[in-house]
PDB file of N, CA and C in Angstrom:
ATOM      1  N   MET Z   1     -14.248  -2.264   2.836  1.00 39.00           N
ATOM      2  CA  MET Z   1     -14.532  -0.976   2.240  1.00 39.00           C
ATOM      3  C   MET Z   1     -15.921  -0.526   2.667  1.00 39.00           C
ATOM      4  N   LYS Z   2     -16.044   0.717   3.044  1.00 42.00           N
ATOM      5  CA  LYS Z   2     -17.336   1.243   3.451  1.00 42.00           C
ATOM      6  C   LYS Z   2     -18.198   1.494   2.228  1.00 42.00           C
ATOM      7  N   LYS Z   3     -19.512   1.369   2.432  1.00 45.00           N
ATOM      8  CA  LYS Z   3     -20.437   1.692   1.356  1.00 45.00           C
ATOM      9  C   LYS Z   3     -20.491   3.198   1.192  1.00 45.00           C
ATOM     10  N   PHE Z   4     -20.828   3.636  -0.010  1.00 42.00           N
ATOM     11  CA  PHE Z   4     -20.947   5.054  -0.292  1.00 42.00           C
ATOM     12  C   PHE Z   4     -22.345   5.513   0.089  1.00 42.00           C
ATOM     13  N   SER Z   5     -22.460   6.629   0.762  1.00 48.00           N
ATOM     14  CA  SER Z   5     -23.771   7.166   1.102  1.00 48.00           C
ATOM     15  C   SER Z   5     -24.235   8.078  -0.018  1.00 48.00           C
ATOM     16  N   GLN Z   6     -25.545   8.173  -0.171  1.00 49.00           N
ATOM     17  CA  GLN Z   6     -26.083   8.970  -1.261  1.00 49.00           C
ATOM     18  C   GLN Z   6     -25.877  10.448  -0.998  1.00 49.00           C
ATOM     19  N   GLY Z   7     -25.584  11.170  -2.031  1.00 59.00           N
ATOM     20  CA  GLY Z   7     -25.413  12.604  -1.937  1.00 59.00           C
ATOM     21  C   GLY Z   7     -24.073  13.063  -2.483  1.00 59.00           C
ATOM     22  N   ASN Z   8     -23.005  12.412  -2.085  1.00 62.00           N
ATOM     23  CA  ASN Z   8     -21.684  12.800  -2.593  1.00 62.00           C
ATOM     24  C   ASN Z   8     -20.892  11.580  -3.034  1.00 62.00           C
ATOM     25  N   GLU Z   9     -21.616  10.554  -3.457  1.00 65.00           N
ATOM     26  CA  GLU Z   9     -20.956   9.312  -3.853  1.00 65.00           C
ATOM     27  C   GLU Z   9     -20.065   9.470  -5.077  1.00 65.00           C
ATOM     28  N   ASP Z  10     -20.390  10.406  -5.971  1.00 68.00           N
ATOM     29  CA  ASP Z  10     -19.556  10.592  -7.151  1.00 68.00           C
ATOM     30  C   ASP Z  10     -18.133  10.966  -6.752  1.00 68.00           C
ATOM     31  N   PHE Z  11     -18.018  11.872  -5.800  1.00 73.00           N
ATOM     32  CA  PHE Z  11     -16.692  12.303  -5.351  1.00 73.00           C
ATOM     33  C   PHE Z  11     -15.975  11.179  -4.618  1.00 73.00           C
ATOM     34  N   ARG Z  12     -16.708  10.446  -3.810  1.00 79.00           N
ATOM     35  CA  ARG Z  12     -16.098   9.341  -3.074  1.00 79.00           C
ATOM     36  C   ARG Z  12     -15.649   8.245  -4.026  1.00 79.00           C
ATOM     37  N   PHE Z  13     -16.483   7.943  -5.012  1.00 79.00           N
ATOM     38  CA  PHE Z  13     -16.106   6.911  -5.972  1.00 79.00           C
ATOM     39  C   PHE Z  13     -14.894   7.348  -6.774  1.00 79.00           C
ATOM     40  N   LEU Z  14     -14.891   8.593  -7.209  1.00 80.00           N
ATOM     41  CA  LEU Z  14     -13.756   9.096  -7.980  1.00 80.00           C
ATOM     42  C   LEU Z  14     -12.473   9.029  -7.152  1.00 80.00           C
ATOM     43  N   SER Z  15     -12.547   9.411  -5.892  1.00 83.00           N
ATOM     44  CA  SER Z  15     -11.377   9.324  -5.006  1.00 83.00           C
ATOM     45  C   SER Z  15     -10.913   7.882  -4.862  1.00 83.00           C
ATOM     46  N   ALA Z  16     -11.866   6.965  -4.695  1.00 82.00           N
ATOM     47  CA  ALA Z  16     -11.522   5.549  -4.567  1.00 82.00           C
ATOM     48  C   ALA Z  16     -10.860   5.041  -5.842  1.00 82.00           C
ATOM     49  N   ALA Z  17     -11.410   5.431  -6.995  1.00 78.00           N
ATOM     50  CA  ALA Z  17     -10.847   4.993  -8.275  1.00 78.00           C
ATOM     51  C   ALA Z  17      -9.421   5.512  -8.440  1.00 78.00           C
ATOM     52  N   LEU Z  18      -9.186   6.753  -8.025  1.00 79.00           N
ATOM     53  CA  LEU Z  18      -7.838   7.319  -8.122  1.00 79.00           C
ATOM     54  C   LEU Z  18      -6.856   6.601  -7.208  1.00 79.00           C
ATOM     55  N   MET Z  19      -7.380   5.955  -6.162  1.00 86.00           N
ATOM     56  CA  MET Z  19      -6.530   5.197  -5.241  1.00 86.00           C
ATOM     57  C   MET Z  19      -6.367   3.747  -5.687  1.00 86.00           C
ATOM     58  N   GLY Z  20      -6.984   3.388  -6.828  1.00 85.00           N
ATOM     59  CA  GLY Z  20      -6.814   2.054  -7.373  1.00 85.00           C
ATOM     60  C   GLY Z  20      -7.928   1.075  -7.071  1.00 85.00           C
ATOM     61  N   ILE Z  21      -8.969   1.510  -6.379  1.00 85.00           N
ATOM     62  CA  ILE Z  21     -10.095   0.612  -6.095  1.00 85.00           C
ATOM     63  C   ILE Z  21     -10.907   0.450  -7.369  1.00 85.00           C
ATOM     64  N   THR Z  22     -11.175  -0.795  -7.744  1.00 82.00           N
ATOM     65  CA  THR Z  22     -11.875  -1.059  -8.998  1.00 82.00           C
ATOM     66  C   THR Z  22     -13.237  -1.705  -8.814  1.00 82.00           C
ATOM     67  N   VAL Z  23     -13.611  -2.062  -7.600  1.00 85.00           N
ATOM     68  CA  VAL Z  23     -14.905  -2.702  -7.359  1.00 85.00           C
ATOM     69  C   VAL Z  23     -15.611  -1.969  -6.225  1.00 85.00           C
ATOM     70  N   VAL Z  24     -16.844  -1.544  -6.483  1.00 81.00           N
ATOM     71  CA  VAL Z  24     -17.670  -0.916  -5.455  1.00 81.00           C
ATOM     72  C   VAL Z  24     -19.069  -1.515  -5.525  1.00 81.00           C
ATOM     73  N   ASP Z  25     -19.800  -1.407  -4.435  1.00 83.00           N
ATOM     74  CA  ASP Z  25     -21.189  -1.860  -4.413  1.00 83.00           C
ATOM     75  C   ASP Z  25     -22.088  -0.749  -4.922  1.00 83.00           C
ATOM     76  N   SER Z  26     -23.105  -1.145  -5.671  1.00 88.00           N
ATOM     77  CA  SER Z  26     -24.136  -0.202  -6.095  1.00 88.00           C
ATOM     78  C   SER Z  26     -25.440  -0.978  -6.186  1.00 88.00           C
ATOM     79  N   ALA Z  27     -26.526  -0.263  -6.356  1.00 91.00           N
ATOM     80  CA  ALA Z  27     -27.833  -0.908  -6.466  1.00 91.00           C
ATOM     81  C   ALA Z  27     -28.653  -0.169  -7.511  1.00 91.00           C
ATOM     82  N   VAL Z  28     -29.337  -0.923  -8.345  1.00 94.00           N
ATOM     83  CA  VAL Z  28     -30.200  -0.311  -9.349  1.00 94.00           C
ATOM     84  C   VAL Z  28     -31.179   0.622  -8.643  1.00 94.00           C
ATOM     85  N   SER Z  29     -31.283   1.826  -9.136  1.00 93.00           N
ATOM     86  CA  SER Z  29     -32.143   2.881  -8.581  1.00 93.00           C
ATOM     87  C   SER Z  29     -31.749   3.300  -7.173  1.00 93.00           C
ATOM     88  N   GLY Z  30     -30.606   2.835  -6.692  1.00 90.00           N
ATOM     89  CA  GLY Z  30     -30.181   3.178  -5.341  1.00 90.00           C
ATOM     90  C   GLY Z  30     -31.053   2.566  -4.267  1.00 90.00           C
ATOM     91  N   LEU Z  31     -31.780   1.514  -4.638  1.00 89.00           N
ATOM     92  CA  LEU Z  31     -32.682   0.867  -3.680  1.00 89.00           C
ATOM     93  C   LEU Z  31     -31.890   0.046  -2.680  1.00 89.00           C
ATOM     94  N   GLY Z  32     -32.491  -0.206  -1.568  1.00 82.00           N
ATOM     95  CA  GLY Z  32     -31.849  -1.016  -0.543  1.00 82.00           C
ATOM     96  C   GLY Z  32     -32.057  -0.397   0.810  1.00 82.00           C
ATOM     97  N   GLY Z  33     -31.094  -0.543   1.645  1.00 75.00           N
ATOM     98  CA  GLY Z  33     -31.196  -0.032   2.999  1.00 75.00           C
ATOM     99  C   GLY Z  33     -30.887  -1.134   3.976  1.00 75.00           C
ATOM    100  N   CYS Z  34     -31.341  -0.973   5.187  1.00 75.00           N
ATOM    101  CA  CYS Z  34     -31.068  -1.943   6.241  1.00 75.00           C
ATOM    102  C   CYS Z  34     -32.334  -2.161   7.052  1.00 75.00           C
ATOM    103  N   PRO Z  35     -32.757  -3.420   7.208  1.00 73.00           N
ATOM    104  CA  PRO Z  35     -33.981  -3.671   7.972  1.00 73.00           C
ATOM    105  C   PRO Z  35     -33.851  -3.283   9.441  1.00 73.00           C
ATOM    106  N   TYR Z  36     -32.638  -3.117   9.919  1.00 79.00           N
ATOM    107  CA  TYR Z  36     -32.414  -2.782  11.328  1.00 79.00           C
ATOM    108  C   TYR Z  36     -32.210  -1.292  11.562  1.00 79.00           C
ATOM    109  N   ALA Z  37     -32.098  -0.526  10.490  1.00 78.00           N
ATOM    110  CA  ALA Z  37     -31.900   0.921  10.606  1.00 78.00           C
ATOM    111  C   ALA Z  37     -32.972   1.622   9.778  1.00 78.00           C
ATOM    112  N   LYS Z  38     -34.101   1.892  10.401  1.00 77.00           N
ATOM    113  CA  LYS Z  38     -35.225   2.499   9.690  1.00 77.00           C
ATOM    114  C   LYS Z  38     -34.793   3.800   9.009  1.00 77.00           C
ATOM    115  N   GLY Z  39     -35.134   3.906   7.735  1.00 72.00           N
ATOM    116  CA  GLY Z  39     -34.807   5.097   6.966  1.00 72.00           C
ATOM    117  C   GLY Z  39     -33.417   5.111   6.364  1.00 72.00           C
ATOM    118  N   ALA Z  40     -32.645   4.042   6.574  1.00 73.00           N
ATOM    119  CA  ALA Z  40     -31.294   3.987   6.003  1.00 73.00           C
ATOM    120  C   ALA Z  40     -31.379   3.946   4.484  1.00 73.00           C
ATOM    121  N   SER Z  41     -30.485   4.660   3.834  1.00 70.00           N
ATOM    122  CA  SER Z  41     -30.483   4.669   2.378  1.00 70.00           C
ATOM    123  C   SER Z  41     -29.820   3.406   1.849  1.00 70.00           C
ATOM    124  N   GLY Z  42     -30.054   3.140   0.577  1.00 71.00           N
ATOM    125  CA  GLY Z  42     -29.420   1.996  -0.066  1.00 71.00           C
ATOM    126  C   GLY Z  42     -28.043   2.372  -0.577  1.00 71.00           C
ATOM    127  N   ASN Z  43     -27.503   1.525  -1.428  1.00 81.00           N
ATOM    128  CA  ASN Z  43     -26.210   1.812  -2.046  1.00 81.00           C
ATOM    129  C   ASN Z  43     -26.362   2.929  -3.071  1.00 81.00           C
ATOM    130  N   VAL Z  44     -25.255   3.411  -3.549  1.00 87.00           N
ATOM    131  CA  VAL Z  44     -25.263   4.393  -4.627  1.00 87.00           C
ATOM    132  C   VAL Z  44     -25.983   3.775  -5.829  1.00 87.00           C
ATOM    133  N   ALA Z  45     -26.704   4.605  -6.562  1.00 92.00           N
ATOM    134  CA  ALA Z  45     -27.442   4.121  -7.728  1.00 92.00           C
ATOM    135  C   ALA Z  45     -26.469   3.695  -8.827  1.00 92.00           C
ATOM    136  N   THR Z  46     -26.665   2.493  -9.328  1.00 93.00           N
ATOM    137  CA  THR Z  46     -25.827   1.969 -10.405  1.00 93.00           C
ATOM    138  C   THR Z  46     -25.850   2.905 -11.609  1.00 93.00           C
ATOM    139  N   GLU Z  47     -27.020   3.447 -11.907  1.00 94.00           N
ATOM    140  CA  GLU Z  47     -27.161   4.350 -13.049  1.00 94.00           C
ATOM    141  C   GLU Z  47     -26.238   5.558 -12.914  1.00 94.00           C
ATOM    142  N   ASP Z  48     -26.145   6.099 -11.704  1.00 92.00           N
ATOM    143  CA  ASP Z  48     -25.318   7.286 -11.485  1.00 92.00           C
ATOM    144  C   ASP Z  48     -23.832   6.970 -11.652  1.00 92.00           C
ATOM    145  N   LEU Z  49     -23.417   5.798 -11.189  1.00 90.00           N
ATOM    146  CA  LEU Z  49     -22.013   5.402 -11.373  1.00 90.00           C
ATOM    147  C   LEU Z  49     -21.684   5.201 -12.847  1.00 90.00           C
ATOM    148  N   ILE Z  50     -22.569   4.523 -13.570  1.00 91.00           N
ATOM    149  CA  ILE Z  50     -22.335   4.291 -15.001  1.00 91.00           C
ATOM    150  C   ILE Z  50     -22.235   5.623 -15.737  1.00 91.00           C
ATOM    151  N   TYR Z  51     -23.148   6.528 -15.423  1.00 91.00           N
ATOM    152  CA  TYR Z  51     -23.150   7.846 -16.065  1.00 91.00           C
ATOM    153  C   TYR Z  51     -21.835   8.579 -15.806  1.00 91.00           C
ATOM    154  N   MET Z  52     -21.385   8.565 -14.563  1.00 87.00           N
ATOM    155  CA  MET Z  52     -20.141   9.244 -14.216  1.00 87.00           C
ATOM    156  C   MET Z  52     -18.952   8.615 -14.951  1.00 87.00           C
ATOM    157  N   LEU Z  53     -18.883   7.290 -14.948  1.00 85.00           N
ATOM    158  CA  LEU Z  53     -17.773   6.614 -15.625  1.00 85.00           C
ATOM    159  C   LEU Z  53     -17.775   6.913 -17.118  1.00 85.00           C
ATOM    160  N   ASN Z  54     -18.967   6.883 -17.733  1.00 87.00           N
ATOM    161  CA  ASN Z  54     -19.069   7.224 -19.152  1.00 87.00           C
ATOM    162  C   ASN Z  54     -18.604   8.655 -19.389  1.00 87.00           C
ATOM    163  N   GLY Z  55     -18.973   9.562 -18.487  1.00 87.00           N
ATOM    164  CA  GLY Z  55     -18.571  10.960 -18.605  1.00 87.00           C
ATOM    165  C   GLY Z  55     -17.067  11.153 -18.501  1.00 87.00           C
ATOM    166  N   LEU Z  56     -16.410  10.246 -17.799  1.00 82.00           N
ATOM    167  CA  LEU Z  56     -14.948  10.293 -17.677  1.00 82.00           C
ATOM    168  C   LEU Z  56     -14.257   9.603 -18.844  1.00 82.00           C
ATOM    169  N   GLY Z  57     -15.067   9.089 -19.790  1.00 85.00           N
ATOM    170  CA  GLY Z  57     -14.505   8.420 -20.954  1.00 85.00           C
ATOM    171  C   GLY Z  57     -14.151   6.969 -20.725  1.00 85.00           C
ATOM    172  N   LEU Z  58     -14.639   6.396 -19.617  1.00 81.00           N
ATOM    173  CA  LEU Z  58     -14.372   4.986 -19.324  1.00 81.00           C
ATOM    174  C   LEU Z  58     -15.525   4.135 -19.833  1.00 81.00           C
ATOM    175  N   ASN Z  59     -15.217   3.113 -20.589  1.00 82.00           N
ATOM    176  CA  ASN Z  59     -16.246   2.242 -21.145  1.00 82.00           C
ATOM    177  C   ASN Z  59     -16.548   1.124 -20.161  1.00 82.00           C
ATOM    178  N   THR Z  60     -17.754   1.125 -19.615  1.00 85.00           N
ATOM    179  CA  THR Z  60     -18.151   0.083 -18.667  1.00 85.00           C
ATOM    180  C   THR Z  60     -18.688  -1.154 -19.375  1.00 85.00           C
ATOM    181  N   GLY Z  61     -19.104  -1.000 -20.628  1.00 91.00           N
ATOM    182  CA  GLY Z  61     -19.731  -2.109 -21.331  1.00 91.00           C
ATOM    183  C   GLY Z  61     -21.164  -2.342 -20.886  1.00 91.00           C
ATOM    184  N   VAL Z  62     -21.698  -1.412 -20.095  1.00 94.00           N
ATOM    185  CA  VAL Z  62     -23.056  -1.546 -19.571  1.00 94.00           C
ATOM    186  C   VAL Z  62     -23.944  -0.525 -20.269  1.00 94.00           C
ATOM    187  N   ASN Z  63     -25.105  -0.976 -20.735  1.00 96.00           N
ATOM    188  CA  ASN Z  63     -26.058  -0.104 -21.403  1.00 96.00           C
ATOM    189  C   ASN Z  63     -26.840   0.673 -20.346  1.00 96.00           C
ATOM    190  N   LEU Z  64     -26.562   1.953 -20.213  1.00 96.00           N
ATOM    191  CA  LEU Z  64     -27.187   2.784 -19.187  1.00 96.00           C
ATOM    192  C   LEU Z  64     -28.702   2.794 -19.317  1.00 96.00           C
ATOM    193  N   TYR Z  65     -29.213   2.901 -20.536  1.00 96.00           N
ATOM    194  CA  TYR Z  65     -30.666   2.944 -20.725  1.00 96.00           C
ATOM    195  C   TYR Z  65     -31.317   1.650 -20.240  1.00 96.00           C
ATOM    196  N   LYS Z  66     -30.683   0.515 -20.497  1.00 97.00           N
ATOM    197  CA  LYS Z  66     -31.231  -0.775 -20.045  1.00 97.00           C
ATOM    198  C   LYS Z  66     -31.257  -0.853 -18.521  1.00 97.00           C
ATOM    199  N   VAL Z  67     -30.232  -0.321 -17.866  1.00 97.00           N
ATOM    200  CA  VAL Z  67     -30.215  -0.308 -16.399  1.00 97.00           C
ATOM    201  C   VAL Z  67     -31.335   0.596 -15.882  1.00 97.00           C
ATOM    202  N   MET Z  68     -31.551   1.742 -16.548  1.00 97.00           N
ATOM    203  CA  MET Z  68     -32.646   2.623 -16.134  1.00 97.00           C
ATOM    204  C   MET Z  68     -34.000   1.957 -16.353  1.00 97.00           C
ATOM    205  N   GLU Z  69     -34.137   1.198 -17.437  1.00 96.00           N
ATOM    206  CA  GLU Z  69     -35.378   0.444 -17.662  1.00 96.00           C
ATOM    207  C   GLU Z  69     -35.608  -0.566 -16.546  1.00 96.00           C
ATOM    208  N   ALA Z  70     -34.563  -1.287 -16.172  1.00 97.00           N
ATOM    209  CA  ALA Z  70     -34.676  -2.267 -15.085  1.00 97.00           C
ATOM    210  C   ALA Z  70     -35.051  -1.571 -13.782  1.00 97.00           C
ATOM    211  N   GLY Z  71     -34.432  -0.434 -13.510  1.00 96.00           N
ATOM    212  CA  GLY Z  71     -34.747   0.323 -12.305  1.00 96.00           C
ATOM    213  C   GLY Z  71     -36.192   0.780 -12.284  1.00 96.00           C
ATOM    214  N   ASP Z  72     -36.691   1.247 -13.417  1.00 96.00           N
ATOM    215  CA  ASP Z  72     -38.088   1.675 -13.515  1.00 96.00           C
ATOM    216  C   ASP Z  72     -39.024   0.504 -13.235  1.00 96.00           C
ATOM    217  N   PHE Z  73     -38.723  -0.653 -13.811  1.00 97.00           N
ATOM    218  CA  PHE Z  73     -39.538  -1.855 -13.605  1.00 97.00           C
ATOM    219  C   PHE Z  73     -39.561  -2.249 -12.126  1.00 97.00           C
ATOM    220  N   ILE Z  74     -38.380  -2.281 -11.506  1.00 96.00           N
ATOM    221  CA  ILE Z  74     -38.279  -2.678 -10.096  1.00 96.00           C
ATOM    222  C   ILE Z  74     -39.003  -1.675  -9.198  1.00 96.00           C
ATOM    223  N   CYS Z  75     -38.791  -0.390  -9.449  1.00 95.00           N
ATOM    224  CA  CYS Z  75     -39.443   0.630  -8.620  1.00 95.00           C
ATOM    225  C   CYS Z  75     -40.962   0.527  -8.700  1.00 95.00           C
ATOM    226  N   LYS Z  76     -41.479   0.287  -9.889  1.00 96.00           N
ATOM    227  CA  LYS Z  76     -42.930   0.120 -10.031  1.00 96.00           C
ATOM    228  C   LYS Z  76     -43.401  -1.122  -9.288  1.00 96.00           C
ATOM    229  N   ALA Z  77     -42.623  -2.199  -9.348  1.00 97.00           N
ATOM    230  CA  ALA Z  77     -43.010  -3.458  -8.702  1.00 97.00           C
ATOM    231  C   ALA Z  77     -43.047  -3.335  -7.182  1.00 97.00           C
ATOM    232  N   VAL Z  78     -42.160  -2.524  -6.612  1.00 93.00           N
ATOM    233  CA  VAL Z  78     -42.105  -2.393  -5.146  1.00 93.00           C
ATOM    234  C   VAL Z  78     -42.673  -1.057  -4.663  1.00 93.00           C
ATOM    235  N   ASN Z  79     -43.288  -0.315  -5.586  1.00 94.00           N
ATOM    236  CA  ASN Z  79     -43.947   0.956  -5.267  1.00 94.00           C
ATOM    237  C   ASN Z  79     -42.993   1.949  -4.586  1.00 94.00           C
ATOM    238  N   LYS Z  80     -41.839   2.134  -5.207  1.00 91.00           N
ATOM    239  CA  LYS Z  80     -40.830   3.085  -4.715  1.00 91.00           C
ATOM    240  C   LYS Z  80     -40.471   4.037  -5.845  1.00 91.00           C
ATOM    241  N   THR Z  81     -39.847   5.137  -5.497  1.00 91.00           N
ATOM    242  CA  THR Z  81     -39.315   6.037  -6.518  1.00 91.00           C
ATOM    243  C   THR Z  81     -37.803   5.837  -6.594  1.00 91.00           C
ATOM    244  N   THR Z  82     -37.269   6.076  -7.761  1.00 92.00           N
ATOM    245  CA  THR Z  82     -35.830   5.889  -7.951  1.00 92.00           C
ATOM    246  C   THR Z  82     -35.033   6.916  -7.155  1.00 92.00           C
ATOM    247  N   ASN Z  83     -33.888   6.501  -6.678  1.00 90.00           N
ATOM    248  CA  ASN Z  83     -32.943   7.409  -6.033  1.00 90.00           C
ATOM    249  C   ASN Z  83     -31.836   7.826  -6.995  1.00 90.00           C
ATOM    250  N   SER Z  84     -31.928   7.356  -8.238  1.00 92.00           N
ATOM    251  CA  SER Z  84     -30.920   7.695  -9.240  1.00 92.00           C
ATOM    252  C   SER Z  84     -31.168   9.097  -9.774  1.00 92.00           C
ATOM    253  N   LYS Z  85     -30.180   9.960  -9.619  1.00 92.00           N
ATOM    254  CA  LYS Z  85     -30.291  11.328 -10.139  1.00 92.00           C
ATOM    255  C   LYS Z  85     -30.357  11.325 -11.665  1.00 92.00           C
ATOM    256  N   VAL Z  86     -29.616  10.425 -12.292  1.00 93.00           N
ATOM    257  CA  VAL Z  86     -29.618  10.331 -13.753  1.00 93.00           C
ATOM    258  C   VAL Z  86     -30.991   9.904 -14.251  1.00 93.00           C
ATOM    259  N   ALA Z  87     -31.574   8.891 -13.633  1.00 94.00           N
ATOM    260  CA  ALA Z  87     -32.892   8.420 -14.050  1.00 94.00           C
ATOM    261  C   ALA Z  87     -33.954   9.490 -13.799  1.00 94.00           C
ATOM    262  N   GLN Z  88     -33.862  10.184 -12.682  1.00 93.00           N
ATOM    263  CA  GLN Z  88     -34.829  11.244 -12.387  1.00 93.00           C
ATOM    264  C   GLN Z  88     -34.774  12.340 -13.443  1.00 93.00           C
ATOM    265  N   ALA Z  89     -33.586  12.639 -13.920  1.00 93.00           N
ATOM    266  CA  ALA Z  89     -33.405  13.742 -14.860  1.00 93.00           C
ATOM    267  C   ALA Z  89     -33.664  13.367 -16.309  1.00 93.00           C
ATOM    268  N   SER Z  90     -33.440  12.101 -16.673  1.00 89.00           N
ATOM    269  CA  SER Z  90     -33.433  11.802 -18.106  1.00 89.00           C
ATOM    270  C   SER Z  90     -34.237  10.604 -18.556  1.00 89.00           C
ATOM    271  N   PHE Z  91     -34.708   9.739 -17.651  1.00 81.00           N
ATOM    272  CA  PHE Z  91     -35.366   8.509 -18.112  1.00 81.00           C
ATOM    273  C   PHE Z  91     -36.814   8.770 -18.465  1.00 81.00           C
ATOM    274  N   LYS Z  92     -37.185   8.357 -19.668  1.00 82.00           N
ATOM    275  CA  LYS Z  92     -38.569   8.420 -20.133  1.00 82.00           C
ATOM    276  C   LYS Z  92     -38.971   7.021 -20.575  1.00 82.00           C
ATOM    277  N   PRO Z  93     -39.848   6.358 -19.792  1.00 72.00           N
ATOM    278  CA  PRO Z  93     -40.233   4.970 -20.151  1.00 72.00           C
ATOM    279  C   PRO Z  93     -40.996   4.891 -21.456  1.00 72.00           C
TER     280      PRO Z  93
END
């Protein structure tokens, strides 16, 4: 399965879910990338997937605020900004 690129991952994930795919890769704050491809984006932000699933009425059992807290901690530790649209819009440490 191909990784989802940032920008339209919600639609891709929803399409995959409708086709029966139940496991996808994500990364807290959308961090990551490839050491061999300078500027490559990371996986879809875990926070954004959780938010979308919750919005569809699906219970992930994952505390979105706790994931955003972890993302904030990691981003500060590695001096990066979050790629999560949900965290950018709503997280207040």
